[in-house]
C-alpha cells in the first residue's frame, strides 16, 4: 500500500483554501487565471518540487507533478473555483492526487503523477483546460475564447508569464483517477462514504417558445384566450407524467429559466420562452426523452393553437467510466468501507469526461453535506475526506502496479 | 328624437385621430398631458363653443361642454390614450357625447352635456381625472402623484396654463352615459351590434411567491428537489380545476408576470414569484375565488415543502350599472338593433366606475374587431360605430326627457 498521510492531506487542503479565501465560512473565490488562482498554482508547484516530483505547467496553465517514469498513473482534478465557490470541489481531487503521488514517490511505490487542470469551471468554455489538453478544443483558436466580461483567454493566459512549458503527451499516462465531492445529496442522505461513478451523464439543453395571443386580461374571456403561460404549464404537467414512464431515479430534467412576455399583471401572456434541460447516463434514454419532449410540446401547440419553436439542442454525450479502473475503485471501496458505498452516475461534467477519450478514466465521489456545492457553505466531514483518500490510494496502488 | 348627424360624428372622430396620429394604421400616441393630448382638448373646446355649449376645463384638465340648464345628462369618456393606443378607445365616447349634446342643443332637445375626462389611462394612477372629480382621490395630494418616469402630476398640470377653471358640482348632472369599444372579442365573434353593460367587474390582484431549494440541475435527483417553478405549475393546474366549479363564462383570472430565480438552465429554481389577478362582477365570487387561490397555494406549499408568501391584495370592488339607465339602453338597443345586442359585464375599468358613486351611470359597448385594443390595430366598422351612436342617442333622449 502507498503510505498516505491523512493529516498532511487535510493540512494541505486547508493551506490551498487560504488562496482566495472568501472570508465567509470556508468559501473561496479563485476563478481561473485570477491572482488567487495563479498564486495557488505556484504554491502547488512548490509542493510538487518539495516532494521530489517534477513540476510542469502546460500552455493552458494546467499544473502537473510528474513521476520519474516513462508511464505513470495520473490523479487529480482542478484548483480553480466558481466566482463564489466551495473549498473542496476540484481542490479535493488535486490534493488527494498530490498526497498519493508524493507518498508513492517517497516510499518507492508505483509511479503516480498529479494534475490540477486549468479552468474546469468554464470561465472560457466548458472544462476548458482538460479539453484543450486532450485536443477536444482546437488549440489554434484557444486565445480567441472570451469570458462573460469579454476578456480573451489570450489575455488571461498572458498573466502566466514564463511559467508555461509545452503540451505533455497524454500517452505518458496509463490512466486517470479523479476524486470529487458528489455535489448532490445522495451519499449524504444515505450516510454512505463513497460513490464509484459508472458514467458521467450526457446533457441535452434547448430553448422552447410557445406563442399565443397577447390580450387584455380583463376583457378576454377564458375560452377565447391563447395564453402562452398556460401552454408552458400544460407542457410541464404533461411532460412530467409522460417522462415518468421512461426514466430512472437518476434521470433529471429541469425548466430553470422562464420568460413570459410581456410580463404584466393585466395582460394575457402572448409568449412563453423557457429552458429545457435533461441529463441521463444512457444515450438511448436521452434520445427517448427528446422524442417525448418534442411530442408533448407539439401536442400542446396543436390542441391549444399555439406557435411552437424548439431551438437548437446543445448536446453532450454520456461518458462511461473505464471498467477496469471502476473495478479497482469498487474493490477498494468495499475493503475500506464495506457496504457503505454505491455505484452512481455523475450528474455534473468533470475533467474526467474529457480525459476518458485519451486514456482509461474513472471517478470517486465523497459526500457533500446537504448536497450543497458551488456555494461558500459547501462542506464534507474530514473523516469522509480521509475515507475517500484511502479508497483512492488503495485503488491507485492496485492500478499503478498493473494489478 | 335627438337629430344626430352620423357623418359629422364620423368626421369628428377622424379629426380627433389627427392629434397624436402614430403614422401606423389608425393608431394614436396621445398620453395624458402630452402636447397632442392638450391640442386635442383645445380642439374639443372649439367644437363645444361652436355648438353653442359652454366649455369648461376643470383643475385636472377634464373638458366639459355644458348644456344651458341647471341639470343635464352627462355623456362622454376620455380622449387621452395609452402610450401606444387605438383611435377609438375613449375618443369614441367623447365624440358620441359631443354629437348628441350639440344635436340636442341645436334642435331644442333635452339638456345634454359632454365630457372628456383627463388621464383615464392612468399615467398618474387609475382613471385619475374622473376619480379626482368625484372625490375618490384626495384633491390636496393630487400634485404629488408621479408617472412611471417620475414626473409629478403637478408639473404635468402646469402645461395647462390658464385653461383650468374650478371644480364643477357633480349634482348639476342627472346621470352619466359612456359609450366605449368592448376591448374584447365577444360582440365581434357573435356579430352583434352592442352590449349593455350590467356591471364593471371588480379586480383583485396580488403577487404570490413560492420558495423552494436552489440546487444543481445535474446532481439533484428529482425526488430530492423542491423546484419552485414546479410549485407554480402545480398551483396553476390545480387552480384552473378548482376555479372551474365556481366561475361564470365572464369570470377571468390571469398569471401575467412570472419571475423564476435564479433563472439559469442548469439550476433548479429556488424561487418563483408571479402575479395573480382575477376579475368578476360579483363581490361574493371575488371572495370565493380568493379563498380558493389561498387554499390551493397553501396545499401546494404544504405538500411540497415550499415557503409561501401571498402579498397584499389590491382590490377594486365591482360596480353595478344603474338599473333605470340600463333599461333605457336595452330598450333603445332592441328598437335599433332587434336581437343583435346583449347584456354583458365590462372586464375593464372605465370612468363610469367612478361616476356611479356620484350619479346614476350606465355604459354601452360596440364591437372591437378581433377584440384588439390598446394597440395601433384597434378598429370598429363605421356602421357599428353609427349603430352605437343611434342607440345611445335614443336612450339619452328618453333619459334626459325624464322618460
PDB file of C-alpha atoms in Angstrom, chain A residues 182-186 189 201 205-207 215-225 227 229-230 232-234 236-237 240 249-269 275-277 279 346-349 370-374, chain B residues 182-186 189 201 205-207 215-225 227 229-230 232-234 236-237 240 249-269 275-277 279 346-349 370-374:
ATOM      1  CA  UNK A 182     -20.685  14.437  -5.166  1.00  0.00           C
ATOM      2  CA  UNK A 183     -22.244  17.944  -5.372  1.00  0.00           C
ATOM      3  CA  UNK A 184     -25.595  16.205  -4.774  1.00  0.00           C
ATOM      4  CA  UNK A 185     -27.388  14.843  -1.716  1.00  0.00           C
ATOM      5  CA  UNK A 186     -27.444  11.092  -2.428  1.00  0.00           C
ATOM      6  CA  UNK A 189     -28.757  11.267   2.768  1.00  0.00           C
ATOM      7  CA  UNK A 201     -24.252  11.781 -17.726  1.00  0.00           C
ATOM      8  CA  UNK A 205     -30.351  21.548 -23.486  1.00  0.00           C
ATOM      9  CA  UNK A 206     -32.567  23.780 -25.594  1.00  0.00           C
ATOM     10  CA  UNK A 207     -34.894  26.780 -25.501  1.00  0.00           C
ATOM     11  CA  UNK A 215     -54.650  40.162 -24.848  1.00  0.00           C
ATOM     12  CA  UNK A 216     -56.303  42.343 -22.206  1.00  0.00           C
ATOM     13  CA  UNK A 217     -56.647  40.273 -19.030  1.00  0.00           C
ATOM     14  CA  UNK A 218     -59.989  41.908 -18.184  1.00  0.00           C
ATOM     15  CA  UNK A 219     -61.857  41.794 -21.472  1.00  0.00           C
ATOM     16  CA  UNK A 220     -60.709  38.485 -22.957  1.00  0.00           C
ATOM     17  CA  UNK A 221     -62.883  35.562 -21.801  1.00  0.00           C
ATOM     18  CA  UNK A 222     -61.009  32.431 -20.722  1.00  0.00           C
ATOM     19  CA  UNK A 223     -62.480  30.455 -23.624  1.00  0.00           C
ATOM     20  CA  UNK A 224     -61.079  32.965 -26.136  1.00  0.00           C
ATOM     21  CA  UNK A 225     -57.541  33.017 -24.765  1.00  0.00           C
ATOM     22  CA  UNK A 227     -52.329  32.201 -23.005  1.00  0.00           C
ATOM     23  CA  UNK A 229     -48.019  30.753 -19.865  1.00  0.00           C
ATOM     24  CA  UNK A 230     -50.879  28.263 -19.750  1.00  0.00           C
ATOM     25  CA  UNK A 232     -45.977  26.222 -20.647  1.00  0.00           C
ATOM     26  CA  UNK A 233     -47.822  24.944 -17.572  1.00  0.00           C
ATOM     27  CA  UNK A 234     -49.736  22.350 -19.599  1.00  0.00           C
ATOM     28  CA  UNK A 236     -44.741  20.888 -17.917  1.00  0.00           C
ATOM     29  CA  UNK A 237     -47.569  18.884 -16.358  1.00  0.00           C
ATOM     30  CA  UNK A 240     -43.731  15.094 -16.032  1.00  0.00           C
ATOM     31  CA  UNK A 249     -34.275   7.539 -10.425  1.00  0.00           C
ATOM     32  CA  UNK A 250     -31.010   9.115 -11.619  1.00  0.00           C
ATOM     33  CA  UNK A 251     -32.530  10.833 -14.647  1.00  0.00           C
ATOM     34  CA  UNK A 252     -33.126  14.567 -14.244  1.00  0.00           C
ATOM     35  CA  UNK A 253     -34.909  17.235 -16.252  1.00  0.00           C
ATOM     36  CA  UNK A 254     -35.240  20.929 -15.472  1.00  0.00           C
ATOM     37  CA  UNK A 255     -37.050  24.066 -16.568  1.00  0.00           C
ATOM     38  CA  UNK A 256     -34.668  26.564 -14.992  1.00  0.00           C
ATOM     39  CA  UNK A 257     -35.241  29.743 -16.992  1.00  0.00           C
ATOM     40  CA  UNK A 258     -38.677  31.164 -17.787  1.00  0.00           C
ATOM     41  CA  UNK A 259     -39.532  34.405 -19.608  1.00  0.00           C
ATOM     42  CA  UNK A 260     -43.193  35.329 -20.025  1.00  0.00           C
ATOM     43  CA  UNK A 261     -43.939  38.208 -22.422  1.00  0.00           C
ATOM     44  CA  UNK A 262     -44.911  41.000 -21.926  1.00  0.00           C
ATOM     45  CA  UNK A 263     -44.974  40.157 -18.240  1.00  0.00           C
ATOM     46  CA  UNK A 264     -47.713  42.491 -16.950  1.00  0.00           C
ATOM     47  CA  UNK A 265     -50.407  41.711 -14.393  1.00  0.00           C
ATOM     48  CA  UNK A 266     -53.223  42.835 -16.710  1.00  0.00           C
ATOM     49  CA  UNK A 267     -52.028  41.281 -19.964  1.00  0.00           C
ATOM     50  CA  UNK A 268     -52.604  37.699 -21.063  1.00  0.00           C
ATOM     51  CA  UNK A 269     -49.102  36.430 -21.964  1.00  0.00           C
ATOM     52  CA  UNK A 275     -35.082  26.416 -20.985  1.00  0.00           C
ATOM     53  CA  UNK A 276     -35.474  22.646 -21.149  1.00  0.00           C
ATOM     54  CA  UNK A 277     -32.535  20.569 -19.976  1.00  0.00           C
ATOM     55  CA  UNK A 279     -29.497  14.538 -18.299  1.00  0.00           C
ATOM     56  CA  UNK A 346     -22.267  11.756 -12.145  1.00  0.00           C
ATOM     57  CA  UNK A 347     -24.918  14.331 -12.938  1.00  0.00           C
ATOM     58  CA  UNK A 348     -22.295  17.037 -13.456  1.00  0.00           C
ATOM     59  CA  UNK A 349     -19.473  17.283 -16.016  1.00  0.00           C
ATOM     60  CA  UNK A 370     -26.900  18.533   2.145  1.00  0.00           C
ATOM     61  CA  UNK A 371     -25.754  18.275  -1.459  1.00  0.00           C
ATOM     62  CA  UNK A 372     -24.511  21.877  -1.365  1.00  0.00           C
ATOM     63  CA  UNK A 373     -21.851  22.890  -3.891  1.00  0.00           C
ATOM     64  CA  UNK A 374     -20.782  25.997  -5.851  1.00  0.00           C
TER      65      UNK A 374
ATOM     66  CA  UNK B 182     -65.754  46.455 -25.877  1.00  0.00           C
ATOM     67  CA  UNK B 183     -61.962  45.872 -25.962  1.00  0.00           C
ATOM     68  CA  UNK B 184     -62.775  42.165 -26.030  1.00  0.00           C
ATOM     69  CA  UNK B 185     -63.902  39.706 -28.708  1.00  0.00           C
ATOM     70  CA  UNK B 186     -67.416  38.789 -27.526  1.00  0.00           C
ATOM     71  CA  UNK B 189     -67.402  36.922 -32.563  1.00  0.00           C
ATOM     72  CA  UNK B 201     -66.112  43.940 -12.810  1.00  0.00           C
ATOM     73  CA  UNK B 205     -54.532  41.444  -7.803  1.00  0.00           C
ATOM     74  CA  UNK B 206     -51.581  40.196  -5.788  1.00  0.00           C
ATOM     75  CA  UNK B 207     -48.086  38.749  -6.041  1.00  0.00           C
ATOM     76  CA  UNK B 215     -29.886  23.308  -6.490  1.00  0.00           C
ATOM     77  CA  UNK B 216     -27.603  21.970  -9.205  1.00  0.00           C
ATOM     78  CA  UNK B 217     -29.785  20.680 -12.041  1.00  0.00           C
ATOM     79  CA  UNK B 218     -27.381  17.817 -12.768  1.00  0.00           C
ATOM     80  CA  UNK B 219     -26.654  16.402  -9.323  1.00  0.00           C
ATOM     81  CA  UNK B 220     -30.005  16.829  -7.553  1.00  0.00           C
ATOM     82  CA  UNK B 221     -32.316  13.851  -8.099  1.00  0.00           C
ATOM     83  CA  UNK B 222     -35.929  14.662  -8.947  1.00  0.00           C
ATOM     84  CA  UNK B 223     -37.135  13.116  -5.680  1.00  0.00           C
ATOM     85  CA  UNK B 224     -34.868  15.444  -3.668  1.00  0.00           C
ATOM     86  CA  UNK B 225     -35.934  18.653  -5.373  1.00  0.00           C
ATOM     87  CA  UNK B 227     -38.334  23.190  -7.505  1.00  0.00           C
ATOM     88  CA  UNK B 229     -41.204  26.512 -10.833  1.00  0.00           C
ATOM     89  CA  UNK B 230     -42.817  23.120 -10.347  1.00  0.00           C
ATOM     90  CA  UNK B 232     -46.032  27.379  -9.677  1.00  0.00           C
ATOM     91  CA  UNK B 233     -47.047  24.893 -12.360  1.00  0.00           C
ATOM     92  CA  UNK B 234     -48.810  22.641  -9.839  1.00  0.00           C
ATOM     93  CA  UNK B 236     -51.741  26.812 -11.802  1.00  0.00           C
ATOM     94  CA  UNK B 237     -53.036  23.374 -12.790  1.00  0.00           C
ATOM     95  CA  UNK B 240     -57.742  26.003 -13.003  1.00  0.00           C
ATOM     96  CA  UNK B 249     -68.124  32.328 -18.508  1.00  0.00           C
ATOM     97  CA  UNK B 250     -67.416  36.012 -17.849  1.00  0.00           C
ATOM     98  CA  UNK B 251     -65.044  35.395 -14.929  1.00  0.00           C
ATOM     99  CA  UNK B 252     -61.346  35.761 -15.761  1.00  0.00           C
ATOM    100  CA  UNK B 253     -58.109  35.022 -13.950  1.00  0.00           C
ATOM    101  CA  UNK B 254     -54.567  35.580 -15.156  1.00  0.00           C
ATOM    102  CA  UNK B 255     -50.963  34.811 -14.304  1.00  0.00           C
ATOM    103  CA  UNK B 256     -49.384  37.531 -16.407  1.00  0.00           C
ATOM    104  CA  UNK B 257     -45.980  38.088 -14.794  1.00  0.00           C
ATOM    105  CA  UNK B 258     -43.595  35.283 -13.844  1.00  0.00           C
ATOM    106  CA  UNK B 259     -40.082  35.553 -12.381  1.00  0.00           C
ATOM    107  CA  UNK B 260     -38.145  32.348 -11.732  1.00  0.00           C
ATOM    108  CA  UNK B 261     -34.954  32.707  -9.680  1.00  0.00           C
ATOM    109  CA  UNK B 262     -32.065  32.442 -10.413  1.00  0.00           C
ATOM    110  CA  UNK B 263     -33.212  31.667 -13.950  1.00  0.00           C
ATOM    111  CA  UNK B 264     -30.346  29.521 -15.256  1.00  0.00           C
ATOM    112  CA  UNK B 265     -30.589  26.404 -17.424  1.00  0.00           C
ATOM    113  CA  UNK B 266     -28.503  24.312 -15.004  1.00  0.00           C
ATOM    114  CA  UNK B 267     -30.013  25.461 -11.702  1.00  0.00           C
ATOM    115  CA  UNK B 268     -33.179  24.117 -10.103  1.00  0.00           C
ATOM    116  CA  UNK B 269     -35.277  27.242  -9.391  1.00  0.00           C
ATOM    117  CA  UNK B 275     -48.822  37.876 -10.420  1.00  0.00           C
ATOM    118  CA  UNK B 276     -52.298  36.540  -9.742  1.00  0.00           C
ATOM    119  CA  UNK B 277     -55.206  38.640 -10.925  1.00  0.00           C
ATOM    120  CA  UNK B 279     -61.983  39.739 -12.089  1.00  0.00           C
ATOM    121  CA  UNK B 346     -67.244  45.119 -18.518  1.00  0.00           C
ATOM    122  CA  UNK B 347     -63.974  43.342 -17.812  1.00  0.00           C
ATOM    123  CA  UNK B 348     -62.049  46.625 -17.879  1.00  0.00           C
ATOM    124  CA  UNK B 349     -62.319  49.693 -15.646  1.00  0.00           C
ATOM    125  CA  UNK B 370     -60.859  40.654 -33.035  1.00  0.00           C
ATOM    126  CA  UNK B 371     -61.080  42.122 -29.537  1.00  0.00           C
ATOM    127  CA  UNK B 372     -57.971  44.238 -30.207  1.00  0.00           C
ATOM    128  CA  UNK B 373     -57.470  47.361 -28.070  1.00  0.00           C
ATOM    129  CA  UNK B 374     -54.601  49.406 -26.630  1.00  0.00           C
TER     130      UNK B 374
END
